[in-house]
Amino acid sequence: GCARDWEGLTCWPRATFGEVVKIPCPQFFEEFTSFLQRNCTQEEYWSEPFPPYTIACGFDEGSSKGPEDQKSYYSAFWRVYTAGYAASVTSLITALIVFAAFRKFHCTRNYIHMHLFVSFILRAVAVFTKDAVLFADETMDHCLMSTVACKAAVAFFQFSILANFFWLLIEGIYLQTLLLLTFVSNKKFVWWFIFTGWGAPTAVMFAWVLTRIHQQNTGCWDDDENGVVLWIIKGPILLTVLINFIIFINVIRILVHKLKSQEGGGSHSSHFV
């Protein structure tokens, strides 16, 4: 079929003979939500985009909105989120130092918080790493880039996102554990929480990497040509969000029930602070 192609504004995925590929207008054209199409002909070459950019996306080659404006737009966006992530990393590292330096903060609740902070730090580091690896060489066609370094950077980025959601789930599970079990040995659960918070994302990432290698080893693994493969990561994330939502509803129910009872407003109130 037709190979992946960059025609100056859009990266088109691979296609089989006779296949018509449909993608939305580039994000640079914010005010337009139309779609572009290209046909993979039997002669192994792509047809021209239809409808043309001038109609589908409002792109006028004679106007000021050209590739340089697009580059400037993304450059400004990069500066904003880089500054945000840098501020986040600084704050999180400061919090980790405070929690580690003072012994009175050494408890199961804060240990879980610290692991959550580490997952957010890893996410910021993964963003910096991915940007440095994928976009270090501006002359390279990112659409055709496929190196071990860029694949590892994208895998690390996906792992950090998974770790974020799993540690948020651990936070919810621990809160519900405190509410359901009045007398609980915190140390008994710490290692289970650590094993789940880091082990589950590792297992999911291992499955995703193997699937990408054997079924969709294209580009830098940052595309979503095969939606089924992407669901290996999306599925666990949505599952953690669903479980956390259920825990949230259950925690509200338990708190309301305890506040209505004498026991809930009495000697056990400090247990949930």
mmCIF file of C-alpha atoms in Angstrom:
data_model
loop_
_atom_site.group_PDB
_atom_site.id
_atom_site.type_symbol
_atom_site.label_atom_id
_atom_site.label_comp_id
_atom_site.label_asym_id
_atom_site.label_seq_id
_atom_site.Cartn_x
_atom_site.Cartn_y
_atom_site.Cartn_z
ATOM 1 C CA GLY A 1 0.000 0.000 0.000
ATOM 2 C CA CYS A 2 0.955 3.617 0.522
ATOM 3 C CA ALA A 3 3.635 4.539 3.054
ATOM 4 C CA ARG A 4 3.262 7.126 5.798
ATOM 5 C CA ASP A 5 3.483 10.564 4.253
ATOM 6 C CA TRP A 6 4.112 14.119 5.427
ATOM 7 C CA GLU A 7 2.911 16.672 2.885
ATOM 8 C CA GLY A 8 3.854 19.781 4.817
ATOM 9 C CA LEU A 9 0.873 20.178 7.118
ATOM 10 C CA THR A 10 -0.385 16.722 8.067
ATOM 11 C CA CYS A 11 1.088 13.314 8.796
ATOM 12 C CA TRP A 12 -0.904 10.651 6.933
ATOM 13 C CA PRO A 13 -0.825 7.046 8.228
ATOM 14 C CA ARG A 14 -0.096 4.002 6.099
ATOM 15 C CA ALA A 15 -2.946 2.683 3.972
ATOM 16 C CA THR A 16 -3.760 -0.302 1.791
ATOM 17 C CA PHE A 17 -4.560 -0.144 -1.921
ATOM 18 C CA GLY A 18 -7.892 1.522 -2.576
ATOM 19 C CA GLU A 19 -8.275 2.676 1.027
ATOM 20 C CA VAL A 20 -9.597 6.180 1.680
ATOM 21 C CA VAL A 21 -8.038 7.763 4.770
ATOM 22 C CA LYS A 22 -10.024 10.434 6.595
ATOM 23 C CA ILE A 23 -8.433 12.717 9.184
ATOM 24 C CA PRO A 24 -9.428 16.049 10.769
ATOM 25 C CA CYS A 25 -7.846 19.362 9.835
ATOM 26 C CA PRO A 26 -4.576 20.089 11.681
ATOM 27 C CA GLN A 27 -5.039 21.635 15.120
ATOM 28 C CA PHE A 28 -3.383 24.772 13.827
ATOM 29 C CA PHE A 29 -6.663 25.631 12.106
ATOM 30 C CA GLU A 30 -8.543 25.933 15.403
ATOM 31 C CA GLU A 31 -11.708 27.454 13.956
ATOM 32 C CA PHE A 32 -12.273 24.563 11.542
ATOM 33 C CA THR A 33 -13.477 21.070 12.431
ATOM 34 C CA SER A 34 -13.746 19.681 8.899
ATOM 35 C CA PHE A 35 -12.040 16.539 7.595
ATOM 36 C CA LEU A 36 -9.559 15.801 4.838
ATOM 37 C CA GLN A 37 -9.392 12.648 2.755
ATOM 38 C CA ARG A 38 -6.768 10.986 0.585
ATOM 39 C CA ASN A 39 -7.003 7.872 -1.505
ATOM 40 C CA CYS A 40 -4.275 5.232 -1.748
ATOM 41 C CA THR A 41 -4.278 4.383 -5.426
ATOM 42 C CA GLN A 42 -3.270 1.117 -7.057
ATOM 43 C CA GLU A 43 -0.132 2.813 -8.367
ATOM 44 C CA GLU A 44 1.165 3.070 -4.785
ATOM 45 C CA TYR A 45 0.921 6.810 -4.477
ATOM 46 C CA TRP A 46 -1.346 9.130 -2.545
ATOM 47 C CA SER A 47 -3.963 11.269 -4.244
ATOM 48 C CA GLU A 48 -4.174 14.960 -3.476
ATOM 49 C CA PRO A 49 -6.143 15.831 -0.317
ATOM 50 C CA PHE A 50 -9.830 16.353 -0.948
ATOM 51 C CA PRO A 51 -11.483 18.638 -0.342
ATOM 52 C CA PRO A 52 -8.372 20.820 -0.622
ATOM 53 C CA TYR A 53 -7.028 22.667 2.416
ATOM 54 C CA THR A 54 -8.426 25.951 1.093
ATOM 55 C CA ILE A 55 -11.968 24.552 1.349
ATOM 56 C CA ALA A 56 -11.821 22.039 4.205
ATOM 57 C CA CYS A 57 -9.571 23.963 6.579
ATOM 58 C CA GLY A 58 -9.725 27.518 5.315
ATOM 59 C CA PHE A 59 -6.025 27.491 4.474
ATOM 60 C CA ASP A 60 -4.931 30.218 2.081
ATOM 61 C CA GLU A 61 -1.340 29.993 0.895
ATOM 62 C CA GLY A 62 -1.362 33.722 0.305
ATOM 63 C CA SER A 63 -2.436 34.535 3.847
ATOM 64 C CA SER A 64 -0.294 34.854 6.959
ATOM 65 C CA LYS A 65 -1.269 31.387 8.200
ATOM 66 C CA GLY A 66 1.525 29.259 6.884
ATOM 67 C CA PRO A 67 3.915 26.626 8.235
ATOM 68 C CA GLU A 68 5.985 29.310 9.980
ATOM 69 C CA ASP A 69 2.906 30.532 11.850
ATOM 70 C CA GLN A 70 2.091 26.960 12.768
ATOM 71 C CA LYS A 71 5.620 26.472 14.064
ATOM 72 C CA SER A 72 5.366 29.691 16.080
ATOM 73 C CA TYR A 73 2.034 28.570 17.556
ATOM 74 C CA TYR A 74 3.386 25.218 18.721
ATOM 75 C CA SER A 75 6.578 26.855 19.983
ATOM 76 C CA ALA A 76 4.574 29.189 22.213
ATOM 77 C CA PHE A 77 2.439 26.282 23.418
ATOM 78 C CA TRP A 78 5.624 24.312 24.214
ATOM 79 C CA ARG A 79 6.982 27.178 26.325
ATOM 80 C CA VAL A 80 3.783 27.409 28.347
ATOM 81 C CA TYR A 81 3.502 23.723 29.253
ATOM 82 C CA THR A 82 7.269 23.427 29.823
ATOM 83 C CA ALA A 83 7.122 26.270 32.345
ATOM 84 C CA GLY A 84 4.088 24.653 33.983
ATOM 85 C CA TYR A 85 5.756 21.264 34.297
ATOM 86 C CA ALA A 86 8.955 22.865 35.623
ATOM 87 C CA ALA A 87 7.017 24.695 38.343
ATOM 88 C CA SER A 88 5.169 21.483 39.189
ATOM 89 C CA VAL A 89 8.407 19.483 39.499
ATOM 90 C CA THR A 90 9.952 22.144 41.742
ATOM 91 C CA SER A 91 6.931 22.155 44.062
ATOM 92 C CA LEU A 92 6.705 18.365 44.201
ATOM 93 C CA ILE A 93 10.401 17.904 44.957
ATOM 94 C CA THR A 94 10.100 20.496 47.737
ATOM 95 C CA ALA A 95 7.139 18.591 49.205
ATOM 96 C CA LEU A 96 9.055 15.307 49.045
ATOM 97 C CA ILE A 97 12.009 16.854 50.886
ATOM 98 C CA VAL A 98 9.714 18.198 53.612
ATOM 99 C CA PHE A 99 7.937 14.857 54.057
ATOM 100 C CA ALA A 100 11.243 12.989 54.184
ATOM 101 C CA ALA A 101 13.046 15.432 56.488
ATOM 102 C CA PHE A 102 10.508 15.570 59.333
ATOM 103 C CA ARG A 103 9.805 12.335 61.193
ATOM 104 C CA LYS A 104 6.336 13.428 62.270
ATOM 105 C CA PHE A 105 5.300 13.202 58.627
ATOM 106 C CA HIS A 106 6.395 9.562 58.414
ATOM 107 C CA CYS A 107 3.102 7.709 58.222
ATOM 108 C CA THR A 108 1.271 5.509 55.725
ATOM 109 C CA ARG A 109 -0.904 8.345 54.447
ATOM 110 C CA ASN A 110 2.099 10.527 53.638
ATOM 111 C CA TYR A 111 4.035 7.598 52.182
ATOM 112 C CA ILE A 112 1.221 7.174 49.674
ATOM 113 C CA HIS A 113 1.248 10.912 48.979
ATOM 114 C CA MET A 114 4.988 10.739 48.349
ATOM 115 C CA HIS A 115 4.611 7.934 45.826
ATOM 116 C CA LEU A 116 1.886 9.946 44.076
ATOM 117 C CA PHE A 117 4.229 12.945 43.983
ATOM 118 C CA VAL A 118 6.960 10.768 42.470
ATOM 119 C CA SER A 119 4.569 9.609 39.740
ATOM 120 C CA PHE A 120 3.801 13.230 38.832
ATOM 121 C CA ILE A 121 7.515 14.049 38.808
ATOM 122 C CA LEU A 122 8.112 11.107 36.480
ATOM 123 C CA ARG A 123 5.359 12.394 34.209
ATOM 124 C CA ALA A 124 7.004 15.811 33.938
ATOM 125 C CA VAL A 125 10.413 14.243 33.345
ATOM 126 C CA ALA A 126 8.856 11.992 30.697
ATOM 127 C CA VAL A 127 7.434 15.031 28.892
ATOM 128 C CA PHE A 128 10.834 16.740 28.903
ATOM 129 C CA THR A 129 12.510 13.540 27.712
ATOM 130 C CA LYS A 130 9.987 12.949 24.942
ATOM 131 C CA ASP A 131 10.337 16.508 23.673
ATOM 132 C CA ALA A 132 14.124 16.297 23.751
ATOM 133 C CA VAL A 133 14.241 13.000 21.862
ATOM 134 C CA LEU A 134 11.431 13.465 19.341
ATOM 135 C CA PHE A 135 11.914 17.125 18.471
ATOM 136 C CA ALA A 136 15.630 17.701 19.023
ATOM 137 C CA ASP A 137 16.346 17.675 15.281
ATOM 138 C CA GLU A 138 13.965 20.058 13.512
ATOM 139 C CA THR A 139 15.204 18.947 10.102
ATOM 140 C CA MET A 140 14.082 15.352 10.660
ATOM 141 C CA ASP A 141 10.683 14.276 9.359
ATOM 142 C CA HIS A 142 8.881 13.270 12.555
ATOM 143 C CA CYS A 143 6.328 11.321 10.537
ATOM 144 C CA LEU A 144 9.024 8.900 9.383
ATOM 145 C CA MET A 145 11.122 8.905 12.564
ATOM 146 C CA SER A 146 11.415 5.443 14.140
ATOM 147 C CA THR A 147 14.318 4.943 16.541
ATOM 148 C CA VAL A 148 14.787 2.947 19.718
ATOM 149 C CA ALA A 149 15.365 6.150 21.675
ATOM 150 C CA CYS A 150 12.096 7.780 20.608
ATOM 151 C CA LYS A 151 10.116 4.576 21.233
ATOM 152 C CA ALA A 152 11.626 4.276 24.713
ATOM 153 C CA ALA A 153 10.769 7.931 25.416
ATOM 154 C CA VAL A 154 7.129 7.407 24.396
ATOM 155 C CA ALA A 155 6.921 4.168 26.436
ATOM 156 C CA PHE A 156 8.291 5.987 29.488
ATOM 157 C CA PHE A 157 5.737 8.753 28.971
ATOM 158 C CA GLN A 158 2.869 6.254 28.812
ATOM 159 C CA PHE A 159 4.172 4.492 31.930
ATOM 160 C CA SER A 160 4.219 7.757 33.897
ATOM 161 C CA ILE A 161 0.594 8.453 32.943
ATOM 162 C CA LEU A 162 -0.431 4.958 34.032
ATOM 163 C CA ALA A 163 1.444 5.389 37.319
ATOM 164 C CA ASN A 164 -0.431 8.670 37.929
ATOM 165 C CA PHE A 165 -3.832 7.061 37.634
ATOM 166 C CA PHE A 166 -2.920 3.948 39.618
ATOM 167 C CA TRP A 167 -1.560 5.982 42.522
ATOM 168 C CA LEU A 168 -4.676 8.133 42.500
ATOM 169 C CA LEU A 169 -6.573 4.855 42.773
ATOM 170 C CA ILE A 170 -4.367 3.811 45.706
ATOM 171 C CA GLU A 171 -5.234 7.104 47.425
ATOM 172 C CA GLY A 172 -8.920 6.308 47.064
ATOM 173 C CA ILE A 173 -8.536 2.707 48.209
ATOM 174 C CA TYR A 174 -6.571 3.780 51.296
ATOM 175 C CA LEU A 175 -9.202 6.368 52.240
ATOM 176 C CA GLN A 176 -11.959 3.812 51.974
ATOM 177 C CA THR A 177 -9.885 1.332 53.998
ATOM 178 C CA LEU A 178 -9.647 3.861 56.831
ATOM 179 C CA LEU A 179 -13.388 4.414 56.762
ATOM 180 C CA LEU A 180 -14.340 0.748 56.671
ATOM 181 C CA LEU A 181 -11.758 -0.606 59.126
ATOM 182 C CA THR A 182 -11.604 1.285 62.413
ATOM 183 C CA PHE A 183 -8.639 -0.687 63.686
ATOM 184 C CA VAL A 184 -6.226 -1.361 60.873
ATOM 185 C CA SER A 185 -2.503 -2.020 60.776
ATOM 186 C CA ASN A 186 -1.269 0.552 58.258
ATOM 187 C CA LYS A 187 2.067 -1.188 57.769
ATOM 188 C CA LYS A 188 0.193 -4.306 56.723
ATOM 189 C CA PHE A 189 -1.052 -2.572 53.581
ATOM 190 C CA VAL A 190 1.900 -0.360 52.671
ATOM 191 C CA TRP A 191 3.779 -2.941 50.613
ATOM 192 C CA TRP A 192 0.583 -4.071 48.889
ATOM 193 C CA PHE A 193 -0.081 -0.470 47.909
ATOM 194 C CA ILE A 194 3.479 -0.029 46.610
ATOM 195 C CA PHE A 195 3.310 -3.308 44.690
ATOM 196 C CA THR A 196 -0.001 -2.326 43.073
ATOM 197 C CA GLY A 197 0.890 1.325 42.429
ATOM 198 C CA TRP A 198 4.081 0.512 40.530
ATOM 199 C CA GLY A 199 3.595 -3.127 39.558
ATOM 200 C CA ALA A 200 0.288 -2.723 37.726
ATOM 201 C CA PRO A 201 1.543 0.088 35.417
ATOM 202 C CA THR A 202 4.680 -1.950 34.735
ATOM 203 C CA ALA A 203 2.632 -5.005 33.733
ATOM 204 C CA VAL A 204 0.348 -2.942 31.472
ATOM 205 C CA MET A 205 3.316 -1.201 29.872
ATOM 206 C CA PHE A 206 5.075 -4.525 29.295
ATOM 207 C CA ALA A 207 1.987 -5.857 27.478
ATOM 208 C CA TRP A 208 1.686 -2.658 25.425
ATOM 209 C CA VAL A 209 5.349 -2.691 24.383
ATOM 210 C CA LEU A 210 5.175 -6.340 23.302
ATOM 211 C CA THR A 211 2.005 -5.652 21.312
ATOM 212 C CA ARG A 212 3.552 -2.633 19.597
ATOM 213 C CA ILE A 213 6.671 -4.601 18.697
ATOM 214 C CA HIS A 214 4.790 -7.525 17.173
ATOM 215 C CA GLN A 215 1.665 -5.854 15.722
ATOM 216 C CA GLN A 216 2.233 -2.109 15.267
ATOM 217 C CA ASN A 217 5.923 -1.313 15.268
ATOM 218 C CA THR A 218 5.519 1.937 13.337
ATOM 219 C CA GLY A 219 6.925 5.390 13.887
ATOM 220 C CA CYS A 220 7.806 6.347 17.441
ATOM 221 C CA TRP A 221 4.764 4.563 18.918
ATOM 222 C CA ASP A 222 3.042 7.916 19.384
ATOM 223 C CA ASP A 223 0.398 7.295 16.728
ATOM 224 C CA ASP A 224 -2.977 5.631 17.125
ATOM 225 C CA GLU A 225 -3.414 3.909 13.796
ATOM 226 C CA ASN A 226 -4.706 0.801 15.551
ATOM 227 C CA GLY A 227 -7.232 1.794 18.194
ATOM 228 C CA VAL A 228 -7.254 -1.687 19.708
ATOM 229 C CA VAL A 229 -3.578 -1.412 20.683
ATOM 230 C CA LEU A 230 -4.155 1.987 22.271
ATOM 231 C CA TRP A 231 -6.889 0.498 24.450
ATOM 232 C CA ILE A 232 -4.251 -1.587 26.236
ATOM 233 C CA ILE A 233 -3.379 1.690 27.966
ATOM 234 C CA LYS A 234 -6.740 3.451 27.802
ATOM 235 C CA GLY A 235 -8.600 0.463 29.274
ATOM 236 C CA PRO A 236 -6.740 0.320 32.624
ATOM 237 C CA ILE A 237 -6.856 4.118 32.909
ATOM 238 C CA LEU A 238 -10.627 4.203 32.426
ATOM 239 C CA LEU A 239 -10.963 1.301 34.867
ATOM 240 C CA THR A 240 -9.053 3.190 37.578
ATOM 241 C CA VAL A 241 -11.200 6.282 36.997
ATOM 242 C CA LEU A 242 -14.385 4.191 37.247
ATOM 243 C CA ILE A 243 -13.250 2.467 40.451
ATOM 244 C CA ASN A 244 -12.212 5.795 41.967
ATOM 245 C CA PHE A 245 -15.621 7.246 41.125
ATOM 246 C CA ILE A 246 -17.331 4.307 42.841
ATOM 247 C CA ILE A 247 -15.052 4.764 45.859
ATOM 248 C CA PHE A 248 -15.886 8.473 45.904
ATOM 249 C CA ILE A 249 -19.613 7.765 46.007
ATOM 250 C CA ASN A 250 -19.117 5.094 48.659
ATOM 251 C CA VAL A 251 -16.954 7.378 50.817
ATOM 252 C CA ILE A 252 -19.652 10.066 50.741
ATOM 253 C CA ARG A 253 -22.245 7.461 51.717
ATOM 254 C CA ILE A 254 -20.127 6.198 54.625
ATOM 255 C CA LEU A 255 -19.357 9.701 55.895
ATOM 256 C CA VAL A 256 -23.007 10.747 55.772
ATOM 257 C CA HIS A 257 -23.978 7.579 57.636
ATOM 258 C CA LYS A 258 -21.300 8.104 60.309
ATOM 259 C CA LEU A 259 -22.161 11.774 60.767
ATOM 260 C CA LYS A 260 -25.763 10.789 61.461
ATOM 261 C CA SER A 261 -24.730 8.294 64.118
ATOM 262 C CA GLN A 262 -23.264 9.057 67.512
ATOM 263 C CA GLU A 263 -20.254 6.893 66.808
ATOM 264 C CA GLY A 264 -19.398 8.750 63.621
ATOM 265 C CA GLY A 265 -19.336 12.114 65.398
ATOM 266 C CA GLY A 266 -17.570 10.863 68.495
ATOM 267 C CA SER A 267 -14.327 9.176 69.342
ATOM 268 C CA HIS A 268 -13.571 7.959 65.810
ATOM 269 C CA SER A 269 -13.723 11.334 64.095
ATOM 270 C CA SER A 270 -9.979 11.919 64.424
ATOM 271 C CA HIS A 271 -9.318 8.619 62.632
ATOM 272 C CA PHE A 272 -10.371 10.135 59.312
ATOM 273 C CA VAL A 273 -8.551 13.469 59.543
#
